[in-house]
Coordinates of C-alpha atoms in Angstrom, one line a residue:
M976 CA -12.4 21.2 -10.4
R977 CA -13.4 17.7 -9.7
P978 CA -16.5 17.7 -7.3
G979 CA -16.5 14.5 -5.5
W980 CA -13.1 13.6 -6.3
Q981 CA -11.3 11.6 -3.4
S982 CA -7.8 10.7 -2.8
S983 CA -6.4 7.4 -3.0
G984 CA -6.0 7.4 0.8
D985 CA -9.6 8.2 1.5
Q986 CA -11.0 5.6 -1.0
L987 CA -8.6 3.1 1.1
E988 CA -9.8 4.1 4.4
A989 CA -13.4 3.9 3.2
L990 CA -13.0 0.5 1.7
V991 CA -11.2 -0.8 4.8
R992 CA -13.7 0.8 7.3
G993 CA -16.5 -1.1 5.5
Y994 CA -14.7 -4.6 6.5
A995 CA -13.7 -3.5 9.8
T996 CA -16.5 -4.9 11.8
P997 CA -16.7 -5.0 15.6
E998 CA -16.0 -8.6 15.3
A999 CA -13.0 -8.4 12.7
S1000 CA -9.7 -9.3 13.4
V1001 CA -7.2 -7.3 11.3
L1002 CA -3.7 -7.5 10.6
D1003 CA -1.7 -4.2 9.4
L1004 CA 1.0 -5.7 6.8
G1005 CA 4.0 -3.5 6.9
C1006 CA 2.6 -1.1 9.5
G1007 CA 5.7 1.3 10.1
R1008 CA 5.1 3.8 12.3
G1009 CA 1.2 3.5 12.1
G1010 CA -1.4 4.0 9.3
V1011 CA -5.1 3.5 8.6
V1012 CA -5.5 0.4 10.8
E1013 CA -4.5 2.9 13.7
L1014 CA -7.5 4.9 13.2
F1015 CA -10.0 2.2 14.1
W1016 CA -7.9 -0.4 15.9
R1017 CA -9.8 -0.3 19.4
D1018 CA -13.3 -0.6 17.1
V1019 CA -12.5 -4.2 16.1
K1020 CA -12.2 -7.5 18.0
L1021 CA -8.3 -7.6 17.3
A1022 CA -6.0 -5.4 15.5
A1023 CA -2.1 -6.1 15.2
G1024 CA 0.6 -4.9 13.1
I1025 CA 4.0 -6.3 11.7
D1026 CA 7.0 -4.8 10.1
P1027 CA 10.6 -5.7 9.5
D1028 CA 11.9 -2.2 10.4
V1029 CA 12.7 -1.9 14.1
P1030 CA 13.0 2.0 14.3
S1031 CA 9.9 2.1 12.6
L1032 CA 8.3 -0.3 15.4
A1033 CA 9.7 1.8 18.0
G1034 CA 8.1 4.7 16.7
H1035 CA 4.7 3.3 16.2
R1036 CA 2.1 6.0 17.2
T1037 CA -0.5 3.7 18.4
R1038 CA 0.4 2.7 22.2
G1039 CA -1.3 -0.7 23.2
M1040 CA -1.7 -2.0 19.8
P1041 CA 0.2 -5.2 19.2
I1042 CA 3.0 -4.9 16.8
L1043 CA 5.7 -7.4 16.0
R1044 CA 8.7 -7.7 14.1
A1045 CA 8.3 -9.8 10.9
V1046 CA 8.3 -10.1 7.3
G1047 CA 5.5 -10.7 5.0
E1048 CA 7.0 -14.0 3.4
H1049 CA 6.8 -15.8 7.0
L1050 CA 3.8 -14.4 8.9
P1051 CA 3.7 -15.3 12.6
F1052 CA 0.3 -16.2 13.0
A1053 CA -1.6 -19.5 12.8
A1054 CA -3.8 -20.1 9.6
D1055 CA -7.3 -18.7 9.4
S1056 CA -6.4 -16.0 11.7
F1057 CA -7.6 -12.6 10.3
D1058 CA -10.9 -11.4 8.6
L1059 CA -8.9 -8.4 7.1
V1060 CA -5.2 -8.0 5.9
V1061 CA -4.4 -4.2 5.3
S1062 CA -0.9 -3.2 3.3
V1063 CA -0.3 0.5 2.6
W1064 CA 2.7 1.5 0.4
V1065 CA 4.1 -1.9 0.8
L1066 CA 3.7 -4.0 -2.3
E1067 CA 6.4 -1.8 -4.0
H1068 CA 9.2 -3.0 -1.5
L1069 CA 8.6 -6.7 -1.7
R1070 CA 11.2 -9.0 -3.2
K1071 CA 9.0 -11.8 -3.3
P1072 CA 5.7 -10.8 -3.6
L1073 CA 4.2 -14.3 -4.5
A1074 CA 5.3 -15.6 -1.1
V1075 CA 3.6 -12.7 0.4
F1076 CA 0.3 -13.3 -1.3
R1077 CA 0.4 -17.1 -0.2
E1078 CA 1.3 -16.1 3.2
V1079 CA -1.9 -13.6 3.5
R1080 CA -4.2 -16.4 1.7
R1081 CA -3.0 -18.7 4.7
V1082 CA -3.8 -16.2 7.5
L1083 CA -7.0 -15.2 6.1
R1084 CA -10.3 -16.8 6.8
P1085 CA -12.4 -17.9 4.0
G1086 CA -14.3 -14.9 3.0
G1087 CA -11.6 -12.5 4.3
H1088 CA -10.1 -9.6 2.4
F1089 CA -6.8 -8.4 1.4
V1090 CA -6.8 -4.6 0.8
F1091 CA -3.8 -2.7 -0.4
L1092 CA -2.6 0.8 -1.7
T1093 CA 0.5 1.0 -4.0
P1094 CA 2.0 2.8 -6.6
N1095 CA 1.0 2.0 -10.4
L1096 CA 4.1 1.2 -12.4
R1097 CA 2.6 2.5 -15.7
N1098 CA 2.3 6.0 -14.3
P1099 CA 5.2 8.2 -15.8
L1100 CA 6.2 9.5 -12.4
L1101 CA 7.4 6.2 -11.5
V1102 CA 10.1 6.7 -13.9
L1103 CA 11.9 8.8 -11.0
N1104 CA 11.7 5.8 -8.8
R1105 CA 12.8 3.3 -11.2
I1106 CA 16.0 5.6 -11.1
G1107 CA 15.9 5.5 -7.7
R1108 CA 15.8 1.6 -7.8
A1109 CA 19.3 1.5 -9.2
L1110 CA 20.6 4.5 -7.1
P1111 CA 18.9 4.2 -3.5
V1112 CA 21.1 6.8 -2.0
V1113 CA 19.6 9.5 -4.5
Q1114 CA 16.1 8.3 -3.7
T1115 CA 16.3 8.2 -0.3
R1116 CA 17.6 11.9 -0.2
L1117 CA 15.1 13.3 -3.1
V1118 CA 12.1 11.8 -1.4
S1119 CA 13.2 13.0 2.1
R1120 CA 13.5 16.3 1.0
F1121 CA 10.7 16.4 -1.6
Y1122 CA 8.1 14.6 0.8
G1123 CA 9.6 16.0 3.9
R1124 CA 9.9 12.3 4.9
R1125 CA 12.9 11.2 7.2
E1126 CA 15.5 9.1 5.3
S1127 CA 15.2 6.4 7.8
D1128 CA 11.7 5.8 6.5
T1129 CA 12.7 5.7 3.0
F1130 CA 13.2 2.0 1.6
P1131 CA 14.4 0.6 -1.6
V1132 CA 11.7 -0.1 -4.4
Q1133 CA 11.4 -3.4 -6.2
Y1134 CA 7.9 -2.8 -8.3
R1135 CA 7.2 -6.5 -8.8
A1136 CA 3.6 -6.3 -7.9
N1137 CA 2.6 -2.7 -9.3
T1138 CA 0.9 -3.2 -12.5
V1139 CA -2.6 -4.3 -13.0
R1140 CA -1.7 -7.3 -15.0
T1141 CA 1.0 -8.4 -12.7
L1142 CA -1.5 -8.3 -9.6
Y1143 CA -4.1 -10.4 -11.6
E1144 CA -1.5 -13.1 -12.1
L1145 CA -0.2 -13.0 -8.5
A1146 CA -3.8 -12.9 -6.7
A1147 CA -4.4 -16.1 -9.2
A1148 CA -1.2 -17.9 -8.3
G1149 CA -1.6 -17.0 -4.5
G1150 CA -5.0 -18.6 -4.3
L1151 CA -6.7 -15.2 -4.1
E1152 CA -9.5 -13.6 -6.2
V1153 CA -9.7 -9.9 -7.3
A1154 CA -13.0 -8.6 -5.7
E1155 CA -11.7 -5.0 -7.3
L1156 CA -8.8 -3.4 -8.5
R1157 CA -9.0 0.5 -8.7
V1158 CA -6.7 2.8 -10.7
V1159 CA -6.7 6.1 -9.0
P1160 CA -5.5 9.3 -10.5
D1161 CA -4.1 11.7 -8.1
P1162 CA -3.1 15.2 -9.4
T1163 CA -2.1 16.3 -5.8
Y1164 CA 1.0 13.7 -5.9
L1165 CA 3.1 16.6 -7.3
A1166 CA 1.2 19.6 -5.7
V1167 CA 4.0 21.2 -4.2
N1168 CA 2.8 24.5 -5.6
G1169 CA 0.3 26.0 -8.0
L1170 CA 2.1 25.4 -11.3
M1171 CA 3.1 21.9 -10.5
F1172 CA -0.7 21.3 -9.4
T1173 CA -1.9 22.9 -12.6
T1174 CA 0.6 20.8 -14.6
S1175 CA -0.3 17.5 -13.0
V1176 CA -4.2 18.2 -13.6
L1177 CA -3.6 18.8 -17.4
A1178 CA -1.3 15.5 -17.7
E1179 CA -3.9 13.7 -15.8
R1180 CA -6.6 14.5 -18.5
L1181 CA -4.1 13.5 -21.4
M1182 CA -3.1 10.2 -20.0
P1183 CA -4.9 7.1 -20.3
K1184 CA -7.1 6.2 -17.3
E1185 CA -4.7 3.1 -16.8
W1186 CA -1.8 5.2 -16.0
G1187 CA -3.4 6.5 -12.8
V1188 CA -0.6 7.0 -10.2
H1189 CA -2.1 4.8 -7.8
L1190 CA -3.7 1.2 -7.5
I1191 CA -6.2 0.2 -4.8
G1192 CA -6.6 -3.6 -4.3
D1193 CA -9.4 -5.7 -2.8
L1194 CA -8.7 -9.6 -3.0
T1195 CA -10.5 -12.0 -1.2
R1196 CA -9.8 -15.8 -0.1
P1197 CA -12.3 -18.0 -1.7

């Protein structure tokens, strides 16, 4: 139906791999139990991960990769430590995104990249998660049942860094420049059966392009 189409995850991986050179130092911000960085961590000079959730760190799939318990607002690293910071499904949970953006800038070397993937608040599907923000117990149970994700891996959402406009504002205030900001439609987001997939494809065609369900960002430190 869409020859050449790539999911947001595939696009993110391609973007990250382009910056993950053998001499690069990479930080996985909000690493959880693993993610895109675990695919290439042995191929770079240094890869480390941080996450505030102890059970997620205990269950991290990549044995041998340095991981620390920490939050994005207070990164436990010296200035100019990393060439690349990667953050996947994290920005939507941040209570103080500007503080995180400033910390990312601090630990990035000049010319370094901050690459992230997060939901787009302008997409109608996010209405469900807005309800979940008010009723976190309901959100936790629905997400875990709908996507097969364990309840312990479902966290409250804030959506304070989840529109194109907000991300441009946060980047400017945090001392970062926007190299690229993609809005990515994804009809497979609700593809639990054929009917829902077809409905998603039709809805995607009718919606404005800026309502795509995911945002991929590539910010740089000047």
